[in-house]
Amino acid sequence: MLTYDNWREESVTFDHEDEFKGALQVLEWSYKTYGEEIVYACSFGIEGIALIDLIAKVKPDAQIVFLDTDVHFKETYETIERVKAKYPTLNIILKKPALTLQEQEKTYGDRLWETAPNQCCKIRKLDPLNEVLTGAKAWISGLRHEQSETRKHVQFINKDDRFQSVKICPLIHWTWKDVWRYVSKHELTYNVLHDNGYPSIGCEHCTKPAFTMEDLRSGRWQGQGKTECGLHG
């Protein structure tokens, strides 16, 4: 089994010229290799909706974790409930931070997402994911090359130094159009905010409509000099 500790580059390869651009092959290999020791950390954005449907084909009882920061859009929570109803055998877990919003405010001050967004992301996303990944050999992410400059280097299988795990990214070769084509073809439910100028959806306080479709993450942390929450480096 390929793990963080015995990592070796290019130990496994996949053909990305097929119908799913390698995604289904990657997922089949991943669940065959890691079994119950793999977690999908899902944001329930449009990439997540496509991935959930693909995962359900491979492992209908897979564990899917949503990092519930307590400050997501109501539309995101509504999407999760619809997905639960569509895939009742999936093990969908809402993972909350150790601190409630009230406890965070008491310790760090009000509206930490504005005064210290990196600290807020650490408390409400990074630390909870670290807890989720403790004991897990690998985790799945919906990263795509097209999303941003910082994601163009991502491979199907990655050594994740931050979480000392193997990070698997089945959709790296998918375009924005590929994702929507798949969702439309299979008539999948999705977050309605995508229809209102939000290609990338995070926490409510830190997400605005995107400036441009050439940068699908331009609506995240506007004015903060920040483009990532830290989950992906």
XYZ file of N, CA and C in Angstrom:
699
model
N 0.834 -1.202 0.000
C 0.000 0.000 0.000
C 0.870 1.254 0.000
N 0.566 2.175 -0.878
C 1.284 3.439 -0.923
C 0.806 4.333 0.222
N 1.744 4.776 1.052
C 1.409 5.651 2.172
C 2.354 6.847 2.186
N 2.103 7.758 3.108
C 2.985 8.909 3.255
C 4.399 8.453 3.602
N 4.506 7.468 4.488
C 5.818 7.035 4.981
C 6.644 6.292 3.935
N 5.979 5.583 3.011
C 6.760 4.854 1.993
C 6.584 5.483 0.606
N 6.285 6.778 0.591
C 5.971 7.494 -0.657
C 7.046 7.314 -1.719
N 6.614 7.101 -2.940
C 7.519 7.088 -4.079
C 6.787 7.687 -5.270
N 7.455 8.582 -5.956
C 6.848 9.288 -7.078
C 6.488 8.328 -8.216
N 5.359 8.621 -8.854
C 4.926 7.895 -10.049
C 4.878 6.381 -9.831
N 4.456 5.986 -8.637
C 4.361 4.549 -8.347
C 3.112 3.935 -8.971
N 2.150 4.792 -9.344
C 0.939 4.303 -9.987
C 0.501 5.358 -11.004
N 0.058 4.915 -12.165
C -0.350 5.838 -13.216
C -1.744 5.481 -13.713
N -2.416 6.478 -14.303
C -3.773 6.286 -14.796
C -3.903 6.942 -16.171
N -4.753 6.352 -16.985
C -5.030 6.898 -18.313
C -6.117 7.960 -18.184
N -5.814 9.204 -18.545
C -6.818 10.253 -18.410
C -7.460 10.608 -19.751
N -7.373 9.705 -20.706
C -7.995 9.931 -22.013
C -9.330 9.209 -22.147
N -9.821 8.619 -21.073
C -11.080 7.889 -21.160
C -12.271 8.817 -20.905
N -13.452 8.237 -20.839
C -14.691 9.007 -20.696
C -14.693 9.898 -19.457
N -14.086 9.416 -18.373
C -14.096 10.136 -17.109
C -12.772 10.864 -16.837
N -11.921 10.957 -17.847
C -10.603 11.591 -17.723
C -9.829 11.042 -16.532
N -9.943 9.747 -16.333
C -9.186 9.047 -15.297
C -9.848 9.007 -13.939
N -10.888 9.791 -13.714
C -11.459 9.927 -12.372
C -11.986 8.609 -11.811
N -12.740 7.865 -12.614
C -13.310 6.618 -12.112
C -12.216 5.588 -11.846
N -11.204 5.534 -12.706
C -10.060 4.636 -12.479
C -9.380 4.963 -11.151
N -9.173 6.251 -10.918
C -8.493 6.690 -9.695
C -9.301 6.296 -8.463
N -10.610 6.495 -8.518
C -11.448 6.151 -7.375
C -11.495 4.643 -7.146
N -11.578 3.867 -8.208
C -11.587 2.406 -8.063
C -10.287 1.945 -7.410
N -9.169 2.470 -7.882
C -7.871 2.115 -7.291
C -7.811 2.554 -5.828
N -8.296 3.746 -5.548
C -8.200 4.310 -4.204
C -8.957 3.477 -3.177
N -10.200 3.130 -3.481
C -10.995 2.375 -2.512
C -10.536 0.915 -2.435
N -10.019 0.387 -3.539
C -9.454 -0.962 -3.494
C -8.190 -0.978 -2.649
N -7.390 0.072 -2.756
C -6.115 0.144 -2.035
C -6.300 0.451 -0.562
N -7.148 1.435 -0.239
C -7.230 1.939 1.134
C -8.474 1.499 1.895
N -9.470 0.994 1.201
C -10.656 0.489 1.884
C -11.298 1.511 2.803
N -11.373 1.189 4.090
C -11.982 2.082 5.076
C -11.010 3.144 5.571
N -9.788 3.106 5.079
C -8.776 4.051 5.564
C -8.606 5.249 4.639
N -9.660 5.564 3.894
C -9.646 6.731 3.033
C -10.894 7.560 3.311
N -10.736 8.881 3.273
C -11.823 9.807 3.578
C -11.963 10.797 2.429
N -13.190 11.109 2.071
C -13.409 12.190 1.117
C -13.832 13.432 1.895
N -13.009 14.471 1.854
C -13.344 15.747 2.479
C -14.033 16.615 1.429
N -15.325 16.772 1.556
C -16.148 17.375 0.502
C -16.697 18.730 0.932
N -16.612 19.713 0.047
C -17.171 21.035 0.329
C -18.604 21.171 -0.180
N -19.058 20.172 -0.940
C -20.383 20.155 -1.542
C -20.576 21.276 -2.553
N -19.469 21.705 -3.168
C -19.551 22.539 -4.348
C -19.825 21.657 -5.544
N -19.788 22.234 -6.725
C -20.191 21.479 -7.910
C -19.252 20.312 -8.193
N -17.931 20.497 -7.941
C -17.001 19.375 -8.111
C -17.337 18.247 -7.147
N -17.727 18.621 -5.929
C -18.079 17.623 -4.938
C -19.305 16.814 -5.338
N -20.254 17.485 -5.953
C -21.465 16.792 -6.395
C -21.118 15.723 -7.434
N -20.253 16.076 -8.379
C -19.826 15.093 -9.383
C -19.051 13.953 -8.735
N -18.140 14.292 -7.820
C -17.326 13.267 -7.168
C -18.179 12.327 -6.318
N -19.133 12.871 -5.609
C -20.004 12.023 -4.788
C -20.709 10.994 -5.656
N -21.206 11.415 -6.812
C -21.896 10.479 -7.698
C -20.941 9.402 -8.198
N -19.706 9.791 -8.529
C -18.714 8.809 -8.974
C -18.339 7.851 -7.841
N -18.152 8.399 -6.661
C -17.788 7.573 -5.507
C -18.895 6.569 -5.200
N -20.138 7.003 -5.296
C -21.272 6.119 -5.008
C -21.298 4.924 -5.948
N -20.763 5.080 -7.147
C -20.692 3.967 -8.095
C -19.650 2.939 -7.663
N -18.612 3.422 -6.977
C -17.482 2.574 -6.586
C -17.655 1.998 -5.191
N -18.058 2.859 -4.251
C -18.231 2.435 -2.853
C -19.463 3.133 -2.271
N -20.628 2.490 -2.352
C -21.885 3.119 -1.943
C -21.956 3.510 -0.473
N -21.079 2.930 0.365
C -21.098 3.274 1.785
C -19.861 4.068 2.186
N -19.268 4.779 1.243
C -18.047 5.546 1.518
C -18.291 6.623 2.579
N -17.217 6.945 3.291
C -17.282 8.011 4.284
C -16.978 9.352 3.613
N -17.872 10.304 3.780
C -17.706 11.647 3.220
C -17.829 12.646 4.360
N -16.825 13.504 4.491
C -16.790 14.451 5.599
C -16.924 15.878 5.091
N -17.842 16.611 5.685
C -18.014 18.035 5.407
C -17.507 18.803 6.615
N -16.577 19.726 6.390
C -16.043 20.536 7.481
C -17.048 21.644 7.787
N -17.861 21.412 8.794
C -18.946 22.319 9.129
C -18.442 23.431 10.035
N -18.100 24.543 9.443
C -17.529 25.681 10.179
C -18.577 26.452 10.975
N -19.839 26.132 10.794
C -20.971 26.830 11.404
C -21.268 28.171 10.738
N -20.515 28.516 9.696
C -20.762 29.784 9.001
C -20.882 29.558 7.484
N -21.412 28.423 7.101
C -21.679 28.177 5.693
C -23.032 28.785 5.299
N -23.223 28.952 4.002
C -24.499 29.429 3.495
C -25.602 28.416 3.811
N -26.817 28.926 4.036
C -27.937 28.011 4.265
C -28.157 27.125 3.043
N -27.852 27.660 1.853
C -28.007 26.878 0.633
C -27.077 25.662 0.611
N -25.917 25.804 1.256
C -24.981 24.675 1.324
C -25.544 23.565 2.201
N -26.091 23.943 3.356
C -26.687 22.947 4.236
C -27.894 22.273 3.571
N -28.656 23.039 2.835
C -29.798 22.478 2.114
C -29.338 21.479 1.051
N -28.235 21.804 0.390
C -27.674 20.890 -0.609
C -27.269 19.569 0.030
N -26.633 19.643 1.189
C -26.195 18.434 1.887
C -27.390 17.542 2.206
N -28.470 18.132 2.650
C -29.653 17.332 2.983
C -30.218 16.649 1.745
N -30.212 17.328 0.617
C -30.707 16.699 -0.616
C -29.793 15.565 -1.057
N -28.491 15.752 -0.895
C -27.534 14.699 -1.256
C -27.712 13.486 -0.343
N -27.914 13.721 0.934
C -28.162 12.613 1.865
C -29.374 11.795 1.437
N -30.403 12.483 0.990
C -31.620 11.794 0.576
C -31.391 10.986 -0.705
N -30.563 11.504 -1.596
C -30.307 10.818 -2.868
C -29.398 9.607 -2.688
N -28.446 9.702 -1.751
C -27.484 8.612 -1.532
C -27.560 8.167 -0.062
N -28.624 7.489 0.329
C -28.831 7.165 1.749
C -27.792 6.228 2.348
N -27.058 5.491 1.522
C -26.076 4.547 2.082
C -24.718 5.193 2.333
N -24.485 6.372 1.768
C -23.216 7.048 2.028
C -23.155 7.502 3.483
N -21.964 7.459 4.051
C -21.765 7.872 5.441
C -21.292 9.328 5.453
N -22.246 10.251 5.434
C -21.932 11.681 5.364
C -21.877 12.261 6.772
N -20.722 12.795 7.120
C -20.468 13.301 8.469
C -20.206 14.800 8.417
N -20.865 15.557 9.291
C -20.589 16.984 9.419
C -19.658 17.170 10.605
N -18.413 17.510 10.305
C -17.379 17.644 11.332
C -17.273 19.097 11.783
N -17.522 19.326 13.045
C -17.478 20.676 13.592
C -16.142 20.960 14.289
N -15.779 22.242 14.415
C -14.549 22.608 15.125
C -14.685 22.366 16.622
N -13.552 22.391 17.309
C -13.572 22.201 18.759
C -14.240 23.382 19.450
N -14.087 24.569 18.878
C -14.658 25.781 19.466
C -15.964 26.157 18.783
N -16.979 26.486 19.556
C -18.173 27.085 18.986
C -17.834 28.509 18.559
N -18.708 29.123 17.794
C -18.477 30.513 17.398
C -18.404 31.428 18.615
N -19.209 31.140 19.617
C -19.197 31.954 20.830
C -17.883 31.806 21.578
N -17.385 30.574 21.658
C -16.104 30.339 22.333
C -14.963 30.991 21.555
N -15.033 30.916 20.245
C -14.003 31.549 19.417
C -14.003 33.058 19.621
N -15.182 33.650 19.651
C -15.281 35.104 19.852
C -14.722 35.508 21.211
N -15.013 34.728 22.228
C -14.526 35.045 23.578
C -13.009 34.999 23.654
N -12.402 34.052 22.925
C -10.949 33.872 22.986
C -10.202 34.782 22.019
N -10.738 34.928 20.800
C -9.999 35.615 19.733
C -10.623 36.931 19.277
N -11.805 37.248 19.802
C -12.474 38.472 19.389
C -13.528 38.223 18.326
N -14.348 39.227 18.096
C -15.460 39.109 17.165
C -14.981 39.114 15.715
N -15.683 38.362 14.863
C -15.460 38.339 13.418
C -13.992 38.038 13.075
N -13.521 36.930 13.596
C -12.136 36.515 13.373
C -11.843 36.321 11.900
N -12.873 35.954 11.114
C -12.680 35.759 9.673
C -12.283 37.058 8.979
N -12.518 38.192 9.624
C -12.098 39.477 9.070
C -10.776 39.938 9.655
N -10.605 39.768 10.952
C -9.398 40.275 11.616
C -8.192 39.362 11.430
N -8.417 38.067 11.360
C -7.317 37.101 11.189
C -7.850 35.874 10.458
N -8.089 35.992 9.143
C -8.719 34.890 8.405
C -7.929 33.591 8.432
N -6.604 33.669 8.438
C -5.813 32.429 8.487
C -6.046 31.688 9.803
N -6.135 32.431 10.893
C -6.397 31.817 12.192
C -7.790 31.203 12.218
N -8.734 31.914 11.620
C -10.103 31.395 11.571
C -10.154 30.090 10.783
N -9.487 30.055 9.626
C -9.456 28.833 8.822
C -8.790 27.690 9.575
N -7.743 28.014 10.339
C -7.053 26.978 11.100
C -7.999 26.353 12.132
N -8.718 27.204 12.852
C -9.603 26.712 13.907
C -10.781 25.941 13.338
N -11.363 26.463 12.277
C -12.640 25.948 11.812
C -12.530 24.967 10.651
N -11.329 24.869 10.029
C -11.166 23.935 8.911
C -9.945 23.030 9.066
N -8.768 23.632 9.259
C -7.545 22.825 9.258
C -7.481 21.870 10.438
N -7.741 22.373 11.634
C -7.682 21.506 12.819
C -8.729 20.388 12.752
N -9.974 20.690 12.361
C -10.950 19.595 12.226
C -10.555 18.558 11.180
N -10.007 19.009 10.035
C -9.586 18.036 9.027
C -8.437 17.190 9.549
N -7.529 17.806 10.290
C -6.418 17.050 10.872
C -6.955 15.947 11.792
N -8.001 16.247 12.542
C -8.623 15.239 13.407
C -9.234 14.116 12.569
N -9.910 14.505 11.490
C -10.558 13.519 10.616
C -9.526 12.587 9.997
N -8.381 13.157 9.615
C -7.374 12.372 8.900
C -6.462 11.575 9.821
N -6.567 11.785 11.111
C -5.768 11.006 12.045
C -6.134 9.526 11.912
N -5.189 8.729 11.530
C -5.424 7.296 11.341
C -5.813 6.922 9.929
N -6.153 7.913 9.100
C -6.500 7.637 7.709
C -5.229 7.626 6.858
N -5.145 6.703 5.921
C -3.970 6.598 5.062
C -4.029 7.600 3.903
N -5.249 7.964 3.491
C -5.388 8.825 2.314
C -6.679 9.621 2.399
N -6.726 10.711 1.634
C -7.959 11.476 1.547
C -8.157 11.980 0.133
N -9.427 12.191 -0.217
C -9.806 12.589 -1.569
C -10.185 14.057 -1.585
N -9.774 14.748 -2.631
C -10.108 16.160 -2.798
C -10.587 16.398 -4.226
N -11.397 17.424 -4.409
C -11.934 17.739 -5.731
C -11.137 18.770 -6.500
N -9.862 18.938 -6.184
C -9.033 19.923 -6.878
C -8.971 19.644 -8.378
N -8.930 20.739 -9.157
C -8.768 20.651 -10.603
C -7.680 21.620 -11.050
N -6.937 21.260 -12.062
C -5.875 22.126 -12.575
C -6.406 23.502 -12.961
N -7.579 23.544 -13.527
C -8.140 24.766 -14.087
C -8.550 25.786 -13.026
N -8.685 25.367 -11.773
C -9.249 26.237 -10.750
C -8.397 27.458 -10.448
N -7.080 27.295 -10.411
C -6.208 28.425 -10.088
C -4.765 28.069 -10.422
N -3.915 29.073 -10.437
C -2.488 28.856 -10.710
C -1.867 27.935 -9.677
N -2.294 28.060 -8.432
C -1.691 27.266 -7.361
C -2.055 25.786 -7.440
N -3.022 25.435 -8.299
C -3.474 24.047 -8.369
C -3.028 23.329 -9.638
N -2.282 24.021 -10.470
C -1.872 23.424 -11.747
C -0.839 22.313 -11.583
N -0.172 22.272 -10.428
C 0.873 21.262 -10.213
C 0.317 19.971 -9.629
N -0.948 19.960 -9.243
C -1.541 18.807 -8.556
C -1.597 17.600 -9.488
N -1.300 16.427 -8.929
C -1.354 15.164 -9.657
C -2.528 14.324 -9.147
N -2.792 13.199 -9.805
C -3.831 12.299 -9.309
C -3.527 11.868 -7.871
N -2.282 11.455 -7.640
C -1.856 10.970 -6.328
C -0.740 11.885 -5.831
N -0.901 12.439 -4.636
C 0.024 13.443 -4.131
C 0.486 13.116 -2.710
N 1.733 13.458 -2.442
C 2.238 13.371 -1.073
C 1.839 14.654 -0.352
N 1.061 14.512 0.700
C 0.538 15.665 1.422
C 1.336 15.866 2.708
N 2.289 16.791 2.655
C 3.145 17.024 3.818
C 2.398 17.701 4.957
N 1.406 18.517 4.631
C 0.679 19.210 5.691
C 0.003 18.226 6.634
N -0.675 17.236 6.075
C -1.426 16.279 6.894
C -0.740 14.913 6.964
N 0.462 14.818 6.375
C 1.225 13.570 6.378
C 0.334 12.406 5.933
N -0.220 12.593 4.763
C -1.155 11.623 4.203
C -0.960 11.578 2.693
N -1.703 10.727 2.031
C -1.726 10.691 0.569
C -3.002 11.399 0.122
N -2.845 12.431 -0.695
C -4.001 13.190 -1.173
C -4.312 12.781 -2.613
N -5.545 12.370 -2.837
C -5.967 11.849 -4.135
C -6.925 12.842 -4.778
N -6.638 13.213 -6.022
C -7.419 14.235 -6.720
C -7.907 13.691 -8.065
N -9.046 13.028 -8.078
C -9.502 12.352 -9.299
C -9.883 13.293 -10.446
N -10.226 14.549 -10.145
C -10.776 15.444 -11.165
C -9.762 16.408 -11.773
N -8.484 16.170 -11.612
C -7.499 17.182 -12.008
C -7.589 17.572 -13.478
N -8.005 16.658 -14.344
C -8.062 16.949 -15.775
C -9.446 17.416 -16.234
N -10.381 17.514 -15.320
C -11.719 17.974 -15.679
C -11.743 19.487 -15.797
N -12.460 19.986 -16.788
C -12.680 21.418 -16.913
C -13.988 21.777 -16.219
N -14.209 23.085 -16.071
C -15.470 23.568 -15.517
C -16.639 23.031 -16.336
N -16.491 23.027 -17.664
C -17.543 22.509 -18.534
C -17.738 21.009 -18.353
N -16.640 20.277 -18.137
C -16.754 18.831 -17.899
C -17.600 18.555 -16.669
N -17.358 19.311 -15.605
C -18.086 19.105 -14.349
C -19.579 19.354 -14.560
N -19.892 20.472 -15.192
C -21.298 20.814 -15.403
C -21.976 19.862 -16.386
N -21.223 19.424 -17.363
C -21.779 18.469 -18.315
C -22.169 17.174 -17.602
N -21.309 16.726 -16.686
C -21.584 15.497 -15.944
C -22.808 15.684 -15.042
N -22.844 16.792 -14.313
C -23.954 17.056 -13.396
C -25.276 17.150 -14.152
N -25.246 17.813 -15.302
C -26.453 17.956 -16.118
C -26.906 16.614 -16.700
N -25.953 15.857 -17.227
C -26.272 14.569 -17.837
C -26.947 13.629 -16.853
N -26.478 13.644 -15.610
C -26.998 12.721 -14.600
C -28.064 13.363 -13.715
N -28.449 14.595 -14.058
C -29.514 15.309 -13.354
C -29.269 15.331 -11.846
N -28.070 15.762 -11.466
C -27.683 15.784 -10.059
C -28.097 17.103 -9.398
N -28.496 17.014 -8.147
C -28.807 18.219 -7.386
C -27.514 18.972 -7.066
N -27.592 20.285 -6.931
C -26.388 21.069 -6.609
C -26.781 22.361 -5.903
N -25.799 23.045 -5.374
C -26.016 24.289 -4.631
C -26.503 25.380 -5.592
N -27.659 25.956 -5.292
C -28.243 26.961 -6.192
C -27.396 28.222 -6.286
N -26.467 28.426 -5.352
C -25.590 29.594 -5.434
C -24.732 29.569 -6.693
N -24.493 28.386 -7.230
C -23.742 28.296 -8.483
C -24.470 29.019 -9.622
N -25.771 29.128 -9.521
C -26.546 29.814 -10.556
C -26.582 31.322 -10.343
N -25.969 31.776 -9.263
C -26.012 33.198 -8.913
C -24.625 33.823 -8.806
N -23.686 33.303 -9.613
C -22.366 33.930 -9.686
C -21.335 33.418 -8.717
N -21.591 32.282 -8.076
C -20.645 31.708 -7.120
C -20.069 30.401 -7.669
N -18.997 30.441 -8.449
C -18.411 29.187 -8.928
C -17.722 28.404 -7.818
N -17.162 29.130 -6.849
C -16.483 28.504 -5.714
C -17.187 28.957 -4.441
N -17.640 28.003 -3.630
C -18.462 28.329 -2.465
C -17.783 27.856 -1.193
N -17.501 28.802 -0.302
C -16.926 28.469 0.989
C -17.827 28.984 2.099
N -17.220 29.527 3.143
C -17.994 30.094 4.240
C -18.686 31.383 3.779
N -19.832 31.674 4.369
C -20.653 32.800 3.925
C -19.922 34.139 4.040
N -19.184 34.336 5.123
C -18.527 35.624 5.332
C -17.346 35.848 4.399
N -16.811 34.789 3.835
C -15.573 34.889 3.054
C -15.774 34.573 1.573
N -17.020 34.520 1.122
C -17.299 34.166 -0.266
C -18.217 35.195 -0.904
N -17.792 35.729 -2.022
C -18.589 36.653 -2.823
C -18.686 36.090 -4.244
N -19.583 36.644 -5.062
C -19.604 36.235 -6.472
C -18.253 36.503 -7.115
N -17.860 35.661 -8.060
C -16.549 35.783 -8.701
C -16.514 37.001 -9.620
N -15.336 37.650 -9.676
C -15.140 38.767 -10.590
C -15.158 38.300 -12.040
N -14.550 37.124 -12.264
C -14.343 36.665 -13.630
C -14.335 35.147 -13.686
N -14.826 34.595 -14.762
C -14.805 33.148 -14.930
C -13.419 32.653 -15.305
N -12.496 33.576 -15.591
C -11.117 33.153 -15.849
C -10.407 32.799 -14.543
N -10.922 33.281 -13.426
C -10.393 32.929 -12.108
C -11.586 32.524 -11.259
N -11.859 31.223 -11.217
C -13.061 30.719 -10.572
C -13.052 30.907 -9.061
N -11.890 31.244 -8.477
C -11.806 31.432 -7.038
C -11.647 32.903 -6.652
N -11.913 33.809 -7.590
C -11.729 35.236 -7.316
C -12.734 35.776 -6.306
N -13.779 35.030 -6.028
C -14.756 35.467 -5.038
C -14.410 35.070 -3.613
N -13.302 34.393 -3.420
C -12.932 33.914 -2.079
C -11.986 34.893 -1.400
N -12.290 35.275 -0.158
C -11.450 36.165 0.670
C -11.084 37.459 -0.059
N -12.052 38.085 -0.692
C -11.770 39.322 -1.415
C -11.220 40.379 -0.465
N -10.119 41.019 -0.899
C -9.484 42.067 -0.113
C -8.600 41.583 1.015
N -8.436 40.265 1.132
C -7.656 39.702 2.237
C -6.268 39.265 1.803
N -5.951 39.355 0.492
C -4.651 38.874 0.021
C -4.502 37.385 0.261
N -5.582 36.654 0.142
C -5.624 35.239 0.499
C -6.398 34.500 -0.569
N -5.898 33.350 -1.013
C -6.590 32.588 -2.048
C -6.924 31.173 -1.626
N -6.345 30.674 -0.529
C -6.582 29.306 -0.065
C -6.831 29.306 1.432
N -7.641 28.350 1.883
C -7.874 28.233 3.321
C -6.714 27.553 4.028
N -5.884 26.843 3.247
C -4.756 26.141 3.843
C -4.837 24.641 3.740
N -5.996 24.124 3.350
C -6.143 22.677 3.218
C -5.229 22.120 2.138
N -4.949 22.938 1.133
C -4.203 22.464 -0.032
C -2.866 23.181 -0.198
N -2.266 23.577 0.880
C -0.954 24.200 0.846
C -1.013 25.697 0.799
